[in-house]
Amino acid sequence: MYFPKTNFLLLLLACCWACGEPASAPTTSAEQPNPTNMNMTYDDYPVYVGQDLGLRYRPEASDFRLWAPSAEAVRLQLYETATGGTTLSSHPLEKAPQGLWKLQLPGDQLAKYYTFQVQIAGEWLAEVPDPYAVAVGTNGQRAMVVDLAQTNPPGWEKDQRPPLAHPTDIVLYELHVRDLSLHDNSGIQNQGKFLGLTERGTQNPSGQATGLDHILDLGVTHVHLLPSFDYLSVDESRLDEPQFNWGYDPQNYNIPEGSYSTDPADGRVRIREFKQMVQTLHENGLRVILDVVYNHTGITEGSNFNQLVPGYYYRQDTSGGFSNASACGNETASDRDMMRKFMLESVEYWVREYHIDGFRFDLMGIHDIETMNRISERLAAIDSTIFVYGEGWTAGASPLPAERQALKRNTRHLQSVAAFSDDLRDGLKGSVFEHRERGFVSGQEGRDESIKFGIVAATEHPQIDYPAVNYSDAYWAPQPSQCINYVSCHDNHTLLDRLMISNPEADEAELIRMHTLAQTIVLTSQGVPFLHAGTELLRTKEGEENSYKSPDTINRLDWSRRDRYAGVFDYYRQLIQLRKNHPAFRMRSTPMIQQHLEFLDLVEPQLVGYTIRDHANGDDWSDILVLFNGRAEARKVPIPTGPWTVVLQENAVNEAGLARVTAAELELPRQSAMILMKR
Ligand code: CA
């Protein structure tokens, strides 16, 4: 979701746009159900310790368990269909210790739909699926009884994560399911669907690869999917009409989004198709990251959480209303036992049932540090290569004390959890809130320390003047694997659009110079690089800043750009290959970076250079020299003693050598990068 820096008002606006509903004013305490006993707080609610909440299906009987400690009565309503129709039968649940309610329904209930309803103070609240539901029908209104084993595609039991030696080997590609395949020139059959990511051999009209083949050509290691759990804003009953949303408005956390399936009414279809997608990506060597939005729900009073245990899953402000650090009308309370338990069990479920390889936490600063560390530990116990990262900020003030928030500046307290570096992002191109502001690549002096900060992945390095870094006055990543370096993502303008706004005088050739310089810095920096899908095609959203519900014509990837910008694509492909071939760009620890990476003393502003010495991280190159010129004019710079072999220059890459340099100084063309090496 949108990034808040310091300007909460701006953020508030920006974030709300992405939530699918306008942020509502906090409700008064009178409107919000509170613990029934006036002396009781939510923290006094009994905690259920069992691991069996939700549905356990067997052909002989189905067992339902729901945690609802403030309920006087709970009933389950059974239905034949996903929506509409009359109730087949209604069944009271039996109260049990620890706030639990349970029910066993004898007989085979397969493919029936159901809801829960709780009674509080004599009133029945709305019918909703429980948070632990694993299947729902159209628009997520009713849960569905499924046998998960029957949803597995053939060969699923043999599905394996592609190998990953270390997190700094990761190259992330942030993709919206629908964007990839919606343009007719994608050649993809299953447009806008999970299955669109399973199609091989697809081409644009001139025969260039599209879709999955294109991603494989590019060479990234992980596909990071924008919200693909069941969200609210797309009406799954009207899929013949074009509808687009990013999906930052969660409805059912443990279930894939229905509009990305070929049949949202049958809850089994989206499960199977999601698994087919993961299986195909795995078979092709790609890992899969889910963008998870546990920090708020798409609606507040009416959410599944709030209809079952009113108030409990959310934080309250001083007047007892919903606090709003998400700028979407509510914020969840990861610091409360049963919300924390839900998050822990939810991510584990996605890993075990869907073989997900990592998670990107939206507005991670809303979650408390302990929850994030428990999540990291639990996932590492399953597979230590599962990768966790998030937005180390909030979109508004939270009642959770700042020292407990999983903020970027608290990353040193997070175990193996990474945060996005807005320092490098805005150092490269200017603040996301000041559209005309320029950065290192687009003509702004004074950003060099922010660039150097990105190059060492926000770790501690003796040559960085931390007070001169744009947002951070100290290092924040204890290890390079805890820093996500990027220059653009789904939020804000695409990199090309931003450069066109900040540099209206620049022609296309110059914009390409700036674009490729920015991504060259991202892809050669230490840490974990992150690419917004389509940046390799100079993606444009026609200047639109917040496209969270813009038409497909704005959001979809246009595959004709693979022809038009073939040179740019080829350069990015080679750049990723260079990073993969050379472990010196992927050093694994802060001491290793401190030992091998040394910045040059270039006095002129908007010039940054450094060497990586002595076969860093086992590289077969003994020394590497990296130079960046953000200025609009060529500059001569002094370089360490050669001879050097040029391997990257003017968007050409050749590891065998493009040229040989023996002189003590080198001319760096305007707005360009140069990489040289010694064997
Ligand atoms: Ca949905």
XYZ file of C-alpha atoms and ligand atoms in Angstrom:
680
model
C 0.000 0.000 0.000
C 0.909 3.621 -0.254
C 3.955 4.745 1.567
C 3.700 7.255 4.353
C 6.741 9.230 5.210
C 6.029 12.099 7.487
C 3.104 13.728 5.819
C 0.199 11.812 7.339
C -2.413 13.990 5.688
C -1.120 13.186 2.244
C -0.852 9.597 3.190
C -4.208 9.432 4.635
C -5.616 10.493 1.305
C -3.381 8.240 -0.683
C -3.977 5.191 1.453
C -7.692 5.544 1.503
C -7.744 5.422 -2.262
C -6.309 1.954 -2.131
C -8.612 0.536 0.505
C -11.693 0.099 -1.595
C -13.778 2.251 0.696
C -13.331 5.715 2.072
C -11.781 5.781 5.500
C -14.591 6.141 7.973
C -14.392 8.380 10.968
C -13.616 6.454 14.140
C -16.812 5.175 15.695
C -17.757 6.279 19.146
C -17.502 3.871 22.029
C -21.275 3.734 22.190
C -21.469 2.377 18.644
C -18.838 -0.227 19.125
C -19.614 -3.380 21.056
C -17.297 -3.704 23.999
C -16.547 -6.560 26.369
C -19.826 -7.347 28.093
C -18.415 -7.163 31.585
C -17.564 -3.514 32.135
C -14.446 -4.409 34.106
C -13.177 -6.747 31.420
C -10.841 -5.696 28.625
C -10.200 -7.491 25.357
C -6.915 -8.655 26.788
C -8.857 -10.548 29.472
C -10.723 -12.650 26.900
C -9.894 -16.339 27.244
C -7.393 -17.606 24.694
C -7.984 -20.784 22.746
C -4.765 -22.744 22.478
C -5.903 -25.538 20.140
C -4.725 -25.638 16.515
C -8.054 -26.846 15.161
C -10.155 -23.733 14.604
C -12.297 -23.781 11.493
C -13.542 -26.841 9.635
C -12.309 -30.426 9.828
C -14.001 -32.345 7.017
C -14.476 -36.105 6.901
C -17.040 -37.957 4.777
C -18.565 -39.302 8.014
C -18.885 -35.935 9.727
C -17.726 -32.329 9.624
C -16.382 -30.633 12.766
C -16.613 -26.877 13.176
C -14.756 -24.871 15.823
C -15.160 -21.153 16.335
C -13.608 -18.845 18.916
C -16.262 -16.380 20.086
C -15.848 -15.666 23.806
C -18.259 -12.737 23.938
C -21.128 -14.659 22.297
C -24.176 -15.855 24.240
C -25.091 -18.265 21.485
C -23.653 -19.285 18.128
C -25.376 -20.976 15.200
C -24.266 -22.380 11.883
C -26.495 -21.942 8.836
C -26.173 -24.467 6.055
C -26.846 -23.656 2.380
C -26.949 -25.444 -0.939
C -25.513 -22.528 -2.915
C -22.810 -19.861 -2.661
C -25.372 -17.052 -2.673
C -29.157 -16.793 -2.506
C -31.543 -19.627 -1.780
C -32.981 -20.506 1.602
C -31.249 -21.960 4.630
C -31.092 -25.753 4.477
C -30.797 -26.061 8.231
C -29.604 -24.168 11.280
C -27.446 -25.730 13.998
C -26.544 -24.382 17.423
C -22.913 -24.678 18.469
C -22.010 -25.948 21.910
C -20.030 -23.735 24.279
C -16.668 -25.119 25.388
C -13.767 -23.778 27.511
C -11.386 -21.030 26.291
C -14.070 -19.139 24.403
C -14.591 -22.032 22.009
C -17.846 -23.039 20.331
C -18.075 -26.368 18.534
C -20.362 -28.442 16.386
C -20.198 -31.847 14.746
C -22.486 -32.323 11.768
C -22.857 -36.012 10.956
C -22.989 -37.218 7.367
C -21.180 -36.031 4.265
C -21.493 -32.241 4.049
C -19.140 -31.906 1.061
C -19.822 -28.881 -1.158
C -22.388 -27.383 1.217
C -22.022 -23.702 2.038
C -22.227 -22.320 5.572
C -22.076 -19.216 7.723
C -21.730 -18.488 11.422
C -23.846 -16.111 13.419
C -23.302 -15.030 17.006
C -25.778 -13.612 19.492
C -24.641 -10.804 21.779
C -26.918 -8.920 24.194
C -29.896 -10.722 22.712
C -29.148 -9.650 19.138
C -28.019 -11.867 16.302
C -25.170 -10.280 14.345
C -24.607 -10.794 10.609
C -23.956 -14.179 9.029
C -20.308 -14.471 8.030
C -17.677 -17.072 7.219
C -15.231 -17.622 10.082
C -11.676 -16.239 9.752
C -10.330 -19.775 9.460
C -12.564 -20.703 6.507
C -10.560 -22.373 3.727
C -13.112 -22.053 0.932
C -15.857 -19.601 0.007
C -18.236 -19.116 -2.863
C -19.025 -15.998 -4.897
C -17.967 -12.765 -3.215
C -16.819 -14.613 -0.110
C -20.246 -14.458 1.508
C -20.479 -18.091 2.576
C -17.815 -20.603 3.489
C -17.812 -23.957 1.723
C -17.213 -27.479 2.993
C -14.320 -28.838 0.968
C -11.948 -31.747 1.055
C -8.649 -29.967 0.456
C -6.991 -33.149 -0.781
C -9.421 -33.115 -3.704
C -8.252 -29.660 -4.753
C -4.678 -30.733 -5.479
C -3.610 -30.718 -9.126
C -1.875 -33.879 -10.382
C 1.689 -34.081 -9.094
C 1.082 -31.578 -6.292
C 2.586 -33.902 -3.684
C 5.853 -33.757 -5.637
C 5.860 -29.959 -5.864
C 9.070 -28.461 -4.493
C 10.442 -25.010 -3.895
C 13.164 -24.121 -6.401
C 16.587 -23.999 -4.721
C 17.687 -20.814 -2.963
C 21.121 -20.631 -1.348
C 20.780 -17.281 0.395
C 18.218 -14.451 0.565
C 20.597 -11.973 -1.096
C 20.350 -14.179 -4.198
C 16.721 -13.139 -4.584
C 15.488 -10.834 -7.369
C 11.854 -9.869 -6.700
C 9.283 -9.127 -9.414
C 6.131 -7.430 -8.135
C 3.163 -8.454 -10.264
C -0.610 -8.062 -10.289
C -2.279 -11.267 -11.539
C -4.591 -9.402 -13.894
C -1.992 -6.991 -15.297
C 0.103 -9.764 -16.783
C -2.459 -11.209 -19.130
C -5.238 -8.730 -19.709
C -3.938 -7.128 -22.878
C -5.026 -8.976 -26.003
C -1.471 -8.728 -27.295
C -0.364 -11.007 -24.432
C -1.546 -13.993 -26.441
C -2.628 -15.515 -23.124
C -5.867 -17.516 -23.042
C -6.788 -17.235 -19.359
C -6.806 -13.458 -19.240
C -6.776 -11.993 -15.749
C -6.683 -15.405 -14.097
C -4.302 -17.399 -11.936
C -4.160 -19.806 -14.881
C -2.736 -17.007 -17.044
C 0.483 -17.532 -15.109
C 0.576 -21.212 -16.076
C 0.691 -20.689 -19.850
C 4.010 -21.334 -21.597
C 4.964 -20.357 -25.121
C 2.740 -17.278 -25.272
C 3.796 -14.514 -27.665
C 2.868 -11.031 -28.742
C 1.893 -10.505 -32.406
C 5.528 -10.131 -33.490
C 6.544 -13.379 -31.796
C 8.212 -12.023 -28.655
C 7.635 -13.897 -25.411
C 4.895 -12.685 -23.060
C 3.595 -13.732 -19.658
C 5.449 -16.477 -17.854
C 7.970 -16.959 -20.680
C 8.803 -13.260 -20.513
C 9.364 -13.439 -16.746
C 11.618 -16.440 -17.258
C 13.563 -14.588 -19.968
C 14.071 -11.686 -17.603
C 15.633 -13.990 -15.046
C 14.055 -12.878 -11.761
C 13.921 -15.471 -8.986
C 10.661 -14.650 -7.178
C 7.250 -13.548 -8.389
C 5.690 -11.333 -5.727
C 1.932 -11.291 -6.291
C -0.156 -8.315 -5.268
C -3.014 -9.349 -2.948
C -4.314 -12.666 -4.200
C -6.297 -13.688 -1.116
C -10.044 -13.058 -1.259
C -10.642 -9.331 -1.314
C -13.792 -7.281 -1.407
C -13.770 -4.708 -4.151
C -14.242 -6.765 -7.320
C -17.791 -8.117 -7.695
C -17.283 -11.779 -8.499
C -20.863 -12.100 -9.764
C -20.174 -9.654 -12.638
C -16.925 -10.916 -14.092
C -18.172 -10.322 -17.631
C -17.691 -6.620 -16.879
C -14.195 -5.187 -16.651
C -13.283 -4.543 -13.018
C -9.872 -3.838 -11.612
C -8.539 -3.437 -8.100
C -5.158 -3.918 -6.474
C -6.889 -5.858 -3.700
C -5.784 -4.129 -0.505
C -9.208 -4.665 1.052
C -9.124 -8.090 2.685
C -12.278 -10.141 3.122
C -11.200 -13.782 3.610
C -7.532 -14.160 4.489
C -7.024 -17.888 3.954
C -8.677 -18.166 0.563
C -7.598 -17.165 -2.960
C -9.425 -14.293 -4.682
C -12.450 -15.486 -6.636
C -12.213 -13.112 -9.598
C -8.846 -14.644 -10.539
C -10.464 -18.087 -10.817
C -12.531 -19.434 -13.676
C -15.494 -20.114 -11.351
C -15.828 -18.066 -8.154
C -19.057 -19.808 -7.125
C -17.424 -23.195 -6.582
C -14.918 -22.619 -3.788
C -12.803 -25.570 -4.920
C -11.957 -24.077 -8.310
C -9.983 -21.068 -7.070
C -8.047 -23.317 -4.671
C -7.089 -25.749 -7.403
C -6.176 -23.037 -9.890
C -4.054 -21.173 -7.357
C -2.174 -24.396 -6.667
C -1.736 -24.975 -10.404
C -0.184 -21.525 -10.651
C 2.255 -22.157 -7.799
C 3.098 -25.591 -9.189
C 3.857 -24.206 -12.659
C 5.970 -21.356 -11.297
C 7.902 -23.811 -9.138
C 8.431 -26.173 -12.057
C 9.953 -23.246 -13.934
C 12.321 -22.299 -11.149
C 10.340 -19.362 -9.785
C 9.409 -18.908 -6.147
C 6.132 -17.264 -5.141
C 5.626 -14.452 -2.624
C 2.209 -13.406 -1.327
C 1.437 -9.803 -0.507
C -0.493 -10.126 2.782
C -2.646 -7.412 4.311
C -3.306 -8.500 7.879
C -3.025 -4.887 9.077
C -6.656 -4.003 8.354
C -9.867 -5.441 6.939
C -11.666 -4.063 3.883
C -14.732 -3.194 5.934
C -14.772 -2.507 9.657
C -18.007 -3.021 11.596
C -19.244 -5.646 9.159
C -16.043 -7.656 8.805
C -15.908 -11.356 9.597
C -13.687 -10.619 12.585
C -15.994 -7.969 13.954
C -19.237 -9.876 13.496
C -17.890 -12.842 15.449
C -15.929 -11.151 18.256
C -16.850 -7.469 18.100
C -13.921 -5.147 18.673
C -11.434 -7.796 19.726
C -9.318 -8.121 16.583
C -8.840 -4.353 16.259
C -7.045 -1.660 18.189
C -9.057 1.111 19.815
C -8.334 4.791 20.193
C -8.666 6.615 23.488
C -12.397 7.108 23.003
C -12.906 3.388 22.412
C -13.478 3.719 18.648
C -11.494 1.974 15.964
C -7.984 3.351 15.656
C -6.815 3.839 12.106
C -3.090 3.440 11.446
C -3.962 1.880 8.068
C -5.928 4.950 6.921
C -8.563 2.440 5.826
C -10.899 2.830 8.802
C -9.375 0.287 11.162
C -6.161 -1.406 12.206
C -5.856 -4.933 13.510
C -4.287 -5.793 16.873
C -1.465 -8.254 16.241
C -0.431 -7.712 19.842
C -3.656 -9.419 21.027
C -3.274 -13.169 21.485
C -5.947 -14.420 19.132
C -5.056 -11.962 16.321
C -1.416 -12.967 16.627
C -2.423 -16.618 16.626
C -4.542 -16.032 13.537
C -1.663 -14.409 11.647
C 0.753 -17.171 12.653
C -1.616 -19.929 11.617
C -2.647 -18.112 8.436
C 0.875 -17.760 7.030
C 1.648 -21.336 8.036
C -1.495 -22.459 6.238
C -0.475 -20.674 3.026
C 2.926 -22.349 3.213
C 1.663 -25.850 3.953
C -1.456 -25.875 1.764
C -0.299 -23.647 -1.130
C 3.501 -24.043 -0.904
C 4.030 -20.268 -0.738
C 7.712 -19.263 -0.493
C 7.501 -15.926 1.281
C 5.387 -12.997 2.375
C 5.380 -9.249 1.834
C 3.581 -7.574 4.756
C 1.565 -4.525 3.842
C 1.989 -1.668 6.359
C 4.115 -3.938 8.528
C 4.679 -1.084 10.973
C 1.129 -1.684 12.239
C 2.189 -5.132 13.458
C 4.176 -5.504 16.625
C 7.772 -6.693 16.522
C 7.070 -9.794 18.598
C 4.402 -11.016 16.178
C 6.687 -10.507 13.181
C 9.484 -12.382 14.936
C 7.168 -15.236 15.903
C 6.030 -15.426 12.259
C 9.626 -15.426 11.056
C 10.543 -18.188 13.518
C 7.519 -20.306 12.680
C 8.175 -20.075 8.945
C 11.899 -20.745 9.355
C 11.044 -23.890 11.287
C 9.141 -25.119 8.226
C 11.789 -23.993 5.714
C 14.590 -21.559 6.484
C 14.535 -20.214 2.907
C 11.030 -18.742 3.238
C 11.511 -14.989 2.874
C 9.657 -12.332 4.891
C 9.668 -8.593 4.273
C 7.360 -5.652 4.586
C 6.604 -1.988 4.528
C 8.325 -0.648 7.630
C 5.835 2.142 8.136
C 2.201 2.870 8.971
C -0.279 5.136 7.204
C -1.347 6.970 10.345
C -0.773 7.091 14.079
C -1.265 3.858 16.012
C -1.905 3.347 19.720
C 0.832 0.696 19.626
C 3.979 2.335 21.052
C 6.531 3.100 18.315
C 9.195 0.973 19.993
C 6.950 -2.071 19.533
C 6.039 -1.367 15.891
C 7.770 -3.345 13.127
C 9.027 -0.094 11.618
C 11.974 0.237 9.281
C 14.015 1.915 11.978
C 13.319 -1.067 14.276
C 14.551 -3.607 11.708
C 17.514 -4.420 13.963
C 14.978 -5.940 16.401
C 13.437 -8.081 13.658
C 14.837 -11.535 13.048
C 15.336 -12.288 9.344
C 12.590 -9.850 8.356
C 13.455 -7.274 5.679
C 12.106 -3.767 5.107
C 11.743 -1.638 1.974
C 14.342 1.109 1.536
C 12.527 4.320 0.734
C 15.955 5.899 1.266
C 17.311 4.515 -1.983
C 13.964 4.761 -3.776
C 13.591 8.485 -3.235
C 17.334 9.139 -3.364
C 17.273 7.882 -6.941
C 14.232 9.759 -8.247
C 13.044 12.254 -5.578
C 10.319 12.052 -2.953
C 7.158 10.187 -3.940
C 5.193 13.080 -2.441
C 6.919 15.800 -4.457
C 6.287 14.780 -8.021
C 8.559 17.315 -9.632
C 11.414 16.711 -7.235
C 14.407 15.092 -8.870
C 16.837 12.501 -7.578
C 20.335 11.241 -8.256
C 19.500 9.986 -11.752
C 17.316 12.915 -12.759
C 19.431 15.945 -11.937
C 19.446 16.494 -8.186
C 22.624 16.998 -6.226
C 22.878 16.080 -2.557
C 21.612 12.519 -2.880
C 24.954 10.737 -3.018
C 24.880 9.474 0.580
C 21.389 8.031 0.020
C 22.727 6.178 -3.017
C 25.736 4.893 -1.057
C 23.341 3.890 1.735
C 21.432 1.786 -0.807
C 24.621 0.293 -2.237
C 25.492 -1.152 1.203
C 21.856 -2.230 1.746
C 21.219 0.149 4.662
C 23.863 -1.638 6.736
C 26.625 -0.145 8.852
C 29.561 1.034 6.747
C 32.378 3.344 7.875
C 32.280 5.520 4.722
C 28.626 6.553 4.923
C 27.755 9.955 6.315
C 24.472 8.808 7.855
C 23.081 12.243 8.784
C 23.257 13.088 5.045
C 21.036 10.130 4.080
C 17.592 11.394 3.138
C 15.347 9.613 5.681
C 17.618 7.590 7.941
C 20.219 9.127 10.220
C 21.684 5.713 11.011
C 21.922 2.285 9.419
C 18.838 0.175 9.988
C 19.535 -3.213 8.356
C 21.636 -5.480 10.588
C 22.273 -7.704 7.573
C 22.033 -6.939 3.829
C 19.277 -9.549 3.446
C 17.055 -7.283 5.568
C 17.030 -4.448 3.030
C 14.757 -4.412 -0.049
C 16.224 -2.009 -2.607
C 13.903 -0.546 -5.225
C 13.049 2.571 -7.156
C 9.394 1.921 -8.043
C 6.501 -0.388 -7.201
C 2.720 -0.574 -7.707
C 2.265 2.527 -5.545
C 2.971 5.934 -7.056
C 4.027 6.675 -10.610
C 5.847 4.103 -12.667
C 9.512 4.996 -12.926
C 9.109 6.221 -16.506
C 6.045 8.332 -15.694
C 7.800 9.866 -12.722
C 10.850 10.794 -14.761
C 8.596 12.365 -17.419
C 6.957 14.518 -14.736
C 10.161 15.551 -12.984
C 12.086 16.061 -16.232
C 9.584 17.356 -18.812
C 12.409 18.637 -21.019
C 14.010 15.212 -21.414
C 13.525 13.326 -24.675
C 12.920 9.583 -24.713
C 16.585 8.718 -25.096
C 17.447 10.737 -22.011
C 14.560 9.255 -20.030
C 15.881 5.809 -20.890
C 19.327 6.836 -19.647
C 17.837 7.870 -16.299
C 15.604 4.805 -16.086
C 18.360 2.327 -16.769
C 20.797 4.141 -14.475
C 18.268 3.922 -11.619
C 17.629 0.209 -12.086
C 21.347 -0.453 -12.621
C 21.967 0.985 -9.164
C 19.144 -1.163 -7.724
C 20.373 -4.331 -9.414
C 24.042 -3.921 -8.504
C 23.475 -2.841 -4.901
C 23.885 -5.196 -1.979
C 20.692 -6.453 -0.351
C 17.585 -7.747 -2.132
C 16.563 -5.980 -5.367
C 12.895 -5.504 -6.191
C 11.424 -4.696 -9.616
C 7.942 -3.444 -10.393
C 6.600 -5.689 -13.164
C 6.921 -4.046 -16.538
C 9.714 -1.680 -15.561
C 11.815 -3.748 -17.968
C 9.378 -2.596 -20.691
C 9.480 1.045 -19.564
C 6.020 0.583 -18.121
C 3.723 3.574 -18.164
C 0.375 4.174 -16.499
C -0.043 7.303 -18.578
C 0.939 9.477 -15.656
C -1.614 8.030 -13.251
C -0.263 7.971 -9.735
C -2.686 5.789 -7.823
C -4.110 3.201 -10.197
C -5.628 0.979 -7.488
C -8.992 0.904 -9.251
C -8.104 2.374 -12.624
C -9.244 0.654 -15.804
C -7.352 -2.295 -17.195
C -6.170 -0.039 -20.017
C -4.042 1.843 -17.463
C -2.871 -1.126 -15.430
C -2.314 -3.949 -17.905
C 1.112 -4.718 -19.294
C 1.316 -3.763 -22.951
C 3.356 -6.416 -24.727
C 3.981 -4.252 -27.786
C 6.542 -2.503 -25.590
C 8.645 -5.643 -25.694
C 9.224 -4.814 -29.377
C 9.459 -1.066 -28.976
C 11.928 -1.239 -26.070
C 13.688 -4.476 -26.933
C 17.043 -2.897 -26.106
C 15.923 -1.850 -22.635
C 14.506 -5.298 -21.931
C 17.670 -6.954 -23.128
C 19.782 -4.693 -20.934
C 17.733 -5.478 -17.818
C 17.903 -9.177 -18.634
C 21.690 -9.000 -18.897
C 21.973 -6.915 -15.755
C 20.075 -9.545 -13.749
C 22.301 -12.217 -15.275
C 25.381 -10.225 -14.260
C 24.103 -10.101 -10.680
C 23.409 -13.832 -10.732
C 26.843 -14.613 -12.166
C 28.695 -12.503 -9.616
C 28.294 -13.178 -5.918
C 30.209 -9.988 -5.136
C 26.933 -8.115 -5.759
C 25.154 -10.436 -3.325
C 27.361 -10.387 -0.247
C 25.822 -12.252 2.638
C 26.830 -10.299 5.703
C 27.546 -6.806 6.900
C 31.156 -7.650 7.879
C 31.714 -9.044 4.381
C 30.522 -5.772 2.851
C 32.638 -3.740 5.280
C 35.670 -5.827 4.386
C 35.348 -5.800 0.599
C 33.375 -2.731 -0.483
C 35.157 0.635 -0.505
C 33.754 3.884 -1.898
C 35.938 6.093 -4.083
C 36.593 9.614 -2.948
C 34.885 11.480 -5.792
C 34.611 15.100 -4.797
C 32.176 16.246 -7.442
C 28.500 15.780 -6.546
C 26.203 13.278 -8.314
C 29.079 10.908 -8.903
C 29.313 7.695 -6.894
C 31.911 4.972 -7.312
C 33.143 2.014 -5.372
C 35.312 -1.066 -5.594
C 34.583 -4.599 -4.416
C 37.972 -6.195 -3.736
C 39.494 -9.632 -3.214
C 37.064 -12.120 -4.759
C 34.239 -10.968 -2.509
C 31.772 -13.711 -1.591
C 33.743 -16.146 -3.755
C 33.491 -14.100 -6.957
C 35.796 -15.186 -9.786
C 36.558 -11.523 -10.453
C 39.231 -10.344 -8.033
C 38.237 -6.671 -8.188
C 35.186 -4.855 -9.427
C 34.894 -1.130 -10.040
C 31.406 0.374 -10.237
C 30.826 3.985 -11.313
C 27.611 6.006 -11.503
C 27.251 9.440 -13.069
C 23.869 11.040 -12.362
C 24.852 14.325 -14.001
C 23.565 15.487 -17.360
C 27.156 15.940 -18.592
C 30.009 13.495 -19.029
C 32.616 13.625 -16.267
C 36.212 12.493 -15.977
C 36.841 10.607 -12.759
C 40.071 9.282 -11.249
C 40.049 5.508 -10.874
C 42.209 3.025 -8.950
C 45.202 1.545 -10.715
C 44.339 -0.809 -13.562
C 44.390 -2.356 -15.965
C 40.634 -2.802 -15.897
C 38.304 -4.628 -18.261
C 35.041 -2.799 -18.979
C 32.075 -5.202 -18.679
C 29.176 -2.741 -18.582
C 28.961 0.553 -20.382
C 26.185 2.566 -22.050
C 23.657 -0.202 -21.446
C 25.830 -2.862 -23.039
C 26.977 -5.830 -20.988
C 29.723 -8.244 -21.934
C 31.518 -10.182 -19.245
C 34.288 -11.089 -21.700
C 35.093 -7.398 -21.958
C 33.916 -4.395 -23.940
C 37.148 -2.438 -23.623
C 40.389 -2.284 -21.683
C 41.348 0.668 -19.481
C 44.880 1.409 -18.331
C 44.635 5.162 -17.722
C 44.332 6.676 -14.246
C 41.121 8.429 -15.138
C 38.029 7.547 -17.042
C 35.336 9.511 -18.807
C 31.876 8.584 -17.556
C 29.154 9.451 -20.065
C 26.227 11.507 -18.731
C 23.548 9.668 -16.754
C 25.217 6.329 -16.985
C 26.803 3.446 -15.144
C 30.077 1.708 -15.829
C 31.334 -1.555 -14.382
C 34.933 -2.717 -14.763
C 36.727 -5.755 -13.398
C 40.028 -7.504 -12.902
C 40.337 -11.253 -12.973
Ca -13.272 -11.449 -3.677
